[in-house]
Tab-separated table of C-alpha atoms in Angstrom:
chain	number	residue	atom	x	y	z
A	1	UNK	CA	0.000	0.000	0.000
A	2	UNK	CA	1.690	3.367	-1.367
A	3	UNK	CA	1.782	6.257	1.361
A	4	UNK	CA	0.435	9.075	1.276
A	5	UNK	CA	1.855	12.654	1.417
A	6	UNK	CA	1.246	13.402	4.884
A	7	UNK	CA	2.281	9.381	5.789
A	8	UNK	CA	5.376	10.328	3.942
A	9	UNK	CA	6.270	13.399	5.385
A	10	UNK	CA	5.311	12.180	8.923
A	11	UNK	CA	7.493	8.715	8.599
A	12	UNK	CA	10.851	11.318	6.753
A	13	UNK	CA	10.639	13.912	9.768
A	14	UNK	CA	10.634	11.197	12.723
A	15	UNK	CA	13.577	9.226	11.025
A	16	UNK	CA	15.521	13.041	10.770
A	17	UNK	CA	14.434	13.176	14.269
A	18	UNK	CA	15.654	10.118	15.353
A	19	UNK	CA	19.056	10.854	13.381
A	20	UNK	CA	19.243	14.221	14.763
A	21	UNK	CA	18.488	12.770	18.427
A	22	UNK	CA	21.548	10.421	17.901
A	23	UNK	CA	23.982	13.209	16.830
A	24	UNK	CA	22.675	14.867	20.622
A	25	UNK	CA	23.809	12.625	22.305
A	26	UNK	CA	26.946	11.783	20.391
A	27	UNK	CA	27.942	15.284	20.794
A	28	UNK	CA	27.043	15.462	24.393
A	29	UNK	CA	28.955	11.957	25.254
A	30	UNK	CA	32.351	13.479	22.970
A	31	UNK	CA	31.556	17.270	25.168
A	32	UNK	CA	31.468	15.388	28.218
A	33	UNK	CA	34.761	12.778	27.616
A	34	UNK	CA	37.168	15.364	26.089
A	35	UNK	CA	35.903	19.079	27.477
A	36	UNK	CA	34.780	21.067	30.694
A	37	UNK	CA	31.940	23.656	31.214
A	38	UNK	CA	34.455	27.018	31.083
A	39	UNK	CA	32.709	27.936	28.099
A	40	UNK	CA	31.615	26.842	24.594
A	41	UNK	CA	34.179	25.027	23.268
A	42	UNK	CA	36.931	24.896	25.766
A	43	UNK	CA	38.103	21.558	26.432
A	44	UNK	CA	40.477	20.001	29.236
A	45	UNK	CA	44.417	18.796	28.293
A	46	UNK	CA	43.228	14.969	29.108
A	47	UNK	CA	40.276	12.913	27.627
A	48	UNK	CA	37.910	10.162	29.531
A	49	UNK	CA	35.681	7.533	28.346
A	50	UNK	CA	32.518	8.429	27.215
A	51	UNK	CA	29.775	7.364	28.642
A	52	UNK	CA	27.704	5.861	25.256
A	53	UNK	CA	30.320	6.151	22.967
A	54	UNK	CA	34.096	5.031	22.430
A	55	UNK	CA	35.947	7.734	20.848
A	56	UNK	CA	38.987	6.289	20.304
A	57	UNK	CA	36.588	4.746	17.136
A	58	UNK	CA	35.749	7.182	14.924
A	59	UNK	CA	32.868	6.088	13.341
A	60	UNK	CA	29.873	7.145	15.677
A	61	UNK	CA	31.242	10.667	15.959
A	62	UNK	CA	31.988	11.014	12.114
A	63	UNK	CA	28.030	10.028	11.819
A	64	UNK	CA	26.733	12.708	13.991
A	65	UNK	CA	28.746	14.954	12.662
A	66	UNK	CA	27.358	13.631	8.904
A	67	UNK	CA	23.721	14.221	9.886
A	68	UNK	CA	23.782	17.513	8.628
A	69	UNK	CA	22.621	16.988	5.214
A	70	UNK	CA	19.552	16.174	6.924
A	71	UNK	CA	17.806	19.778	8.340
A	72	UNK	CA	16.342	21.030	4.324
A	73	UNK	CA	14.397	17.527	4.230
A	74	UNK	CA	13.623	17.526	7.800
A	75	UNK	CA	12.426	20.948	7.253
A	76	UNK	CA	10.525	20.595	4.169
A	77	UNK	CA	8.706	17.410	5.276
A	78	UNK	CA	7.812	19.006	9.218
A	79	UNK	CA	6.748	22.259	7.692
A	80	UNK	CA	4.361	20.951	5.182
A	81	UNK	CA	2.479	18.604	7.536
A	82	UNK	CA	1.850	21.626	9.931
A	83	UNK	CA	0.801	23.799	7.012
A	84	UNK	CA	-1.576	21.394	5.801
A	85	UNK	CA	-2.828	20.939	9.035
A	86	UNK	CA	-2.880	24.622	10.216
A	87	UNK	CA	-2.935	26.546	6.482
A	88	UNK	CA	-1.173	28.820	7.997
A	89	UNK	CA	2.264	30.268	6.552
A	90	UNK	CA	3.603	31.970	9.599
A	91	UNK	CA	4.612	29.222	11.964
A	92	UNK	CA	5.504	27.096	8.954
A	93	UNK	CA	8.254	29.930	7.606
A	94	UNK	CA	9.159	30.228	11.445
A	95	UNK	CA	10.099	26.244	11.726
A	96	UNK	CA	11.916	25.903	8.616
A	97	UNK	CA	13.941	28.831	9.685
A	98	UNK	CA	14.554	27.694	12.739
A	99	UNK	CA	15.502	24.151	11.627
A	100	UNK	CA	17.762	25.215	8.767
A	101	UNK	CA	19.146	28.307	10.107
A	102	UNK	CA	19.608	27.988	13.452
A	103	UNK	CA	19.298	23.909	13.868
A	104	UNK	CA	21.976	24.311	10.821
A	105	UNK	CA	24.190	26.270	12.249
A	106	UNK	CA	24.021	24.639	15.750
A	107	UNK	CA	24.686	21.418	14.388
A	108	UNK	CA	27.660	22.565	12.524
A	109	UNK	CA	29.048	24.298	15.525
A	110	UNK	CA	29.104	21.454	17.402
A	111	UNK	CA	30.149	19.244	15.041
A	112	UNK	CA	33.577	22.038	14.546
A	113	UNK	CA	34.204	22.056	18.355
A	114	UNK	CA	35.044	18.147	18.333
A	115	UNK	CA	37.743	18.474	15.801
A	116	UNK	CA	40.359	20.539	17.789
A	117	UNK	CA	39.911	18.500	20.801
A	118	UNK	CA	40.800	15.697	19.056
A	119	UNK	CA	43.740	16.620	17.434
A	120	UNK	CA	44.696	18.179	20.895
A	121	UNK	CA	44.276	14.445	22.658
A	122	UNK	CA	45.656	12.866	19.813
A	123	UNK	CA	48.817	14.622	20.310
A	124	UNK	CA	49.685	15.179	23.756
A	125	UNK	CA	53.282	15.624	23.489
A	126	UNK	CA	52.872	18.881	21.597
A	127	UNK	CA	51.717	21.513	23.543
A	128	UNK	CA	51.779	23.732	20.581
A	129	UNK	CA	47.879	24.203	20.263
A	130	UNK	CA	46.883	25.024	24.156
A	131	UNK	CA	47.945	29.033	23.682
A	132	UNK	CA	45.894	29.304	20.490
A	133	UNK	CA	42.975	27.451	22.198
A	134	UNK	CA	41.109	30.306	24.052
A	135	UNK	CA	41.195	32.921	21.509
A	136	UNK	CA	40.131	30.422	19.077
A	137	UNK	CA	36.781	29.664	20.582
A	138	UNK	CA	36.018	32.818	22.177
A	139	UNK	CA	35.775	34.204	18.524
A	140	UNK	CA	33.841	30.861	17.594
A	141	UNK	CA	31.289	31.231	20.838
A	142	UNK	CA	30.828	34.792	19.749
A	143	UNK	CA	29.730	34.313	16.299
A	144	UNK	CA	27.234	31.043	17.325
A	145	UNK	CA	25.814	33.185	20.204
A	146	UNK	CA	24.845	36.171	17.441
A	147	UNK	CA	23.197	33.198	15.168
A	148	UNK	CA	22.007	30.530	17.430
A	149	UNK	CA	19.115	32.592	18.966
A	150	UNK	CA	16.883	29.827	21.009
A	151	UNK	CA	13.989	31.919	20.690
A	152	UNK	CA	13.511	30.425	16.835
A	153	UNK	CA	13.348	27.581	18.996
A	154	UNK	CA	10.151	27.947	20.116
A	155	UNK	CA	8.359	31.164	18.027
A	156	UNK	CA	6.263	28.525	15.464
A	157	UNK	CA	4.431	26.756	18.579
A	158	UNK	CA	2.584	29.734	20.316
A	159	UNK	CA	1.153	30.763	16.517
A	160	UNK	CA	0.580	27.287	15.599
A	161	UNK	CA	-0.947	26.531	19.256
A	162	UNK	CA	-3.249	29.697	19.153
A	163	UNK	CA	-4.267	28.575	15.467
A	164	UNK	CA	-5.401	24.992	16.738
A	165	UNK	CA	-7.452	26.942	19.789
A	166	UNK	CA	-9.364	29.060	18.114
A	167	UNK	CA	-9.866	28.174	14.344
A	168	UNK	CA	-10.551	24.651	12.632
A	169	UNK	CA	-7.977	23.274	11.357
A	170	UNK	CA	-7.298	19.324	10.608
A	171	UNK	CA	-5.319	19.029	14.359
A	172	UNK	CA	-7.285	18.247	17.706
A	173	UNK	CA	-7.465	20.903	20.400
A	174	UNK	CA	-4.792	18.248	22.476
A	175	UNK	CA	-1.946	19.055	19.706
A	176	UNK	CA	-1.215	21.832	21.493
A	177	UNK	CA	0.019	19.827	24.451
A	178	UNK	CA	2.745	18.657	21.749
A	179	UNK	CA	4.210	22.296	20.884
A	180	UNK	CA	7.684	23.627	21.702
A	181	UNK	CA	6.751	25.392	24.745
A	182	UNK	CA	5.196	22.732	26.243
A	183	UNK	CA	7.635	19.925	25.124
A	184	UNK	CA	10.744	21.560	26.668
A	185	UNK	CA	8.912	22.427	30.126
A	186	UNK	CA	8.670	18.370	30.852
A	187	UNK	CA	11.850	17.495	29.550
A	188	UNK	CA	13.375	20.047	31.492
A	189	UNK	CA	11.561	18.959	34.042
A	190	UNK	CA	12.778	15.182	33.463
A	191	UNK	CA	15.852	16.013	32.803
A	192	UNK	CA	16.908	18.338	36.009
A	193	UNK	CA	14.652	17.251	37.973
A	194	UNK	CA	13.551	13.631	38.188
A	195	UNK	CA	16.871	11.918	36.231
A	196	UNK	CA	19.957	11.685	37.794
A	197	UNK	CA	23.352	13.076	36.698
A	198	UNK	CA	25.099	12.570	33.719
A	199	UNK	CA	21.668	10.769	32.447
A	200	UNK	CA	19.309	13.738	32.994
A	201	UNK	CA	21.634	16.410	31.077
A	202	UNK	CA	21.677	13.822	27.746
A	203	UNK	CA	18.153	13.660	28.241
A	204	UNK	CA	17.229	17.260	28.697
A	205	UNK	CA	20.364	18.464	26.773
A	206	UNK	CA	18.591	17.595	23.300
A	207	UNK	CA	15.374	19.439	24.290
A	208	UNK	CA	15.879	20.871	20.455
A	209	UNK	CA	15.468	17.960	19.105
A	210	UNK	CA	12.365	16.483	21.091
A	211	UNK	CA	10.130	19.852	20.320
A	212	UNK	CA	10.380	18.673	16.664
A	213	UNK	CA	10.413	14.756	17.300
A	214	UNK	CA	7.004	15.162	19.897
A	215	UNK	CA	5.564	17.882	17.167
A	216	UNK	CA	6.894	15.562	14.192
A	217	UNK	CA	5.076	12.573	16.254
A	218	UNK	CA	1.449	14.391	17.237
A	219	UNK	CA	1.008	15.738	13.508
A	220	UNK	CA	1.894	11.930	11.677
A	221	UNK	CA	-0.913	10.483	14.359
A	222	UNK	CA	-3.056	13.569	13.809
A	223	UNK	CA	-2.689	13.558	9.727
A	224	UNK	CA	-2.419	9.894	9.125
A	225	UNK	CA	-5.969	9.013	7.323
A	226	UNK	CA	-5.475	12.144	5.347
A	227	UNK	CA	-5.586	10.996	1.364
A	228	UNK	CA	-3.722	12.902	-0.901
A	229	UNK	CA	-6.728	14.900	-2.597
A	230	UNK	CA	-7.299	16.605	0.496
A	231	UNK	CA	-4.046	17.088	1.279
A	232	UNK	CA	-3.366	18.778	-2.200
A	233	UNK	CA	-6.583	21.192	-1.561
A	234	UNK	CA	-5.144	22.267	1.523
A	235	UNK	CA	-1.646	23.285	-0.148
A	236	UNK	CA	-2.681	24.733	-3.168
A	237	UNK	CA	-5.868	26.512	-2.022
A	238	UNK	CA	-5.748	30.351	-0.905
């Protein structure tokens, strides 16, 4: 049985979820083995064990850092299931932004910061890189801080919540308990407050990626007996 366009787009965001949830924690486990919390970035002189992942492998951090590729399809496919459930442009424009500007961007930032420290670890006899280290990432925190803005984050759910409340549209009144805001208030939650440490801050560390996943989750569920002629009405209508 063929899927339909809203099947398709619901099954392509949750596997770019599910990619993009690995590279979290990849990234996190690599953060926590090889740096320290002085700033973005900054790393310590020796390297431990990670806690998911061994890095003296390659392979899983070379994948995370691969998933990249990923945020114009994972924005394309989310963005067109909310706009055919919402048919509204606003919050739609808002999440693609915010996936391939700022999700972009993050993703690549992160991804940059585990090169140096590996080089660094790699060779520990040469002490050559340490001096350059600070000024290095103090001009690479700056520029993420002036691009990675959280509040794209979370702008498409109020719009897209208050669109659900008060108009019809093809989502129930209990999607809105799957928006951004709403999403990163339990996994904070979760994550600070109910899981222990180091567990809790992988958990609640990829909040980014579980506003999408949850959101990418409630609209396949919500969209799923949607054929394709209504879909297309929706999308090409005014």
């Amino acid at each position: 049985m063929a899927l339909t366009l809203t099947q398709t787009c619901g099954i392509v965001g949750l596997i770019c979820s599910l990619l993009n949830l690995f590279g979290d924690i990849c990234f996190m486990d690599f953060y926590l083995a090889h740096m320290n919390f002085d700033g973005f970035g900054s790393f310590d002189h020796t390297s431990r064990p990670g806690n998911f992942f061994n890095f003296q492998q390659e392979r899983h951090l070379r994948r995370a850092q691969a998933t990249g590729w990923m945020y114009p399809i994972w924005a394309v496919s989310t963005s067109l299931q909310l706009y055919v459930g919402t048919k509204s442009f606003l919050p739609c424009a808002l999440l693609a932004y915010g996936l391939c500007i700022v999700g972009g961007n993050l993703h690549s930032g992160f991804a940059f910061a585990t090169v140096l420290p590996q080089v660094t670890h790699k060779l520990q006899s040469d002490d050559t890189l340490f001096p350059n280290e600070a000024d290095f990432y103090q001009v690479m925190s700056s520029a993420q801080k002036e691009i990675m803005n959280p509040v794209f984050g979370y702008t498409p759910g109020p719009p897209a919540a208050y669109i659900v409340l008060t108009e019809q549209t093809e989502f129930s009144k209990w999607c809105i308990l799957f928006t951004p805001l709403v999403t990163v208030s339990w996994v904070a939650a979760i994550g600070f407050l109910l899981m222990p440490m180091p567990w809790g801050l992988y958990f609640a560390g990829s909040f980014g990626t579980w506003i999408i996943l949850v959101m990418n989750l409630a609209a396949t569920i919500a969209l799923w007996n949607l054929d394709d002629a209504d879909a297309y009405t929706k999308i090409n209508s005014d």
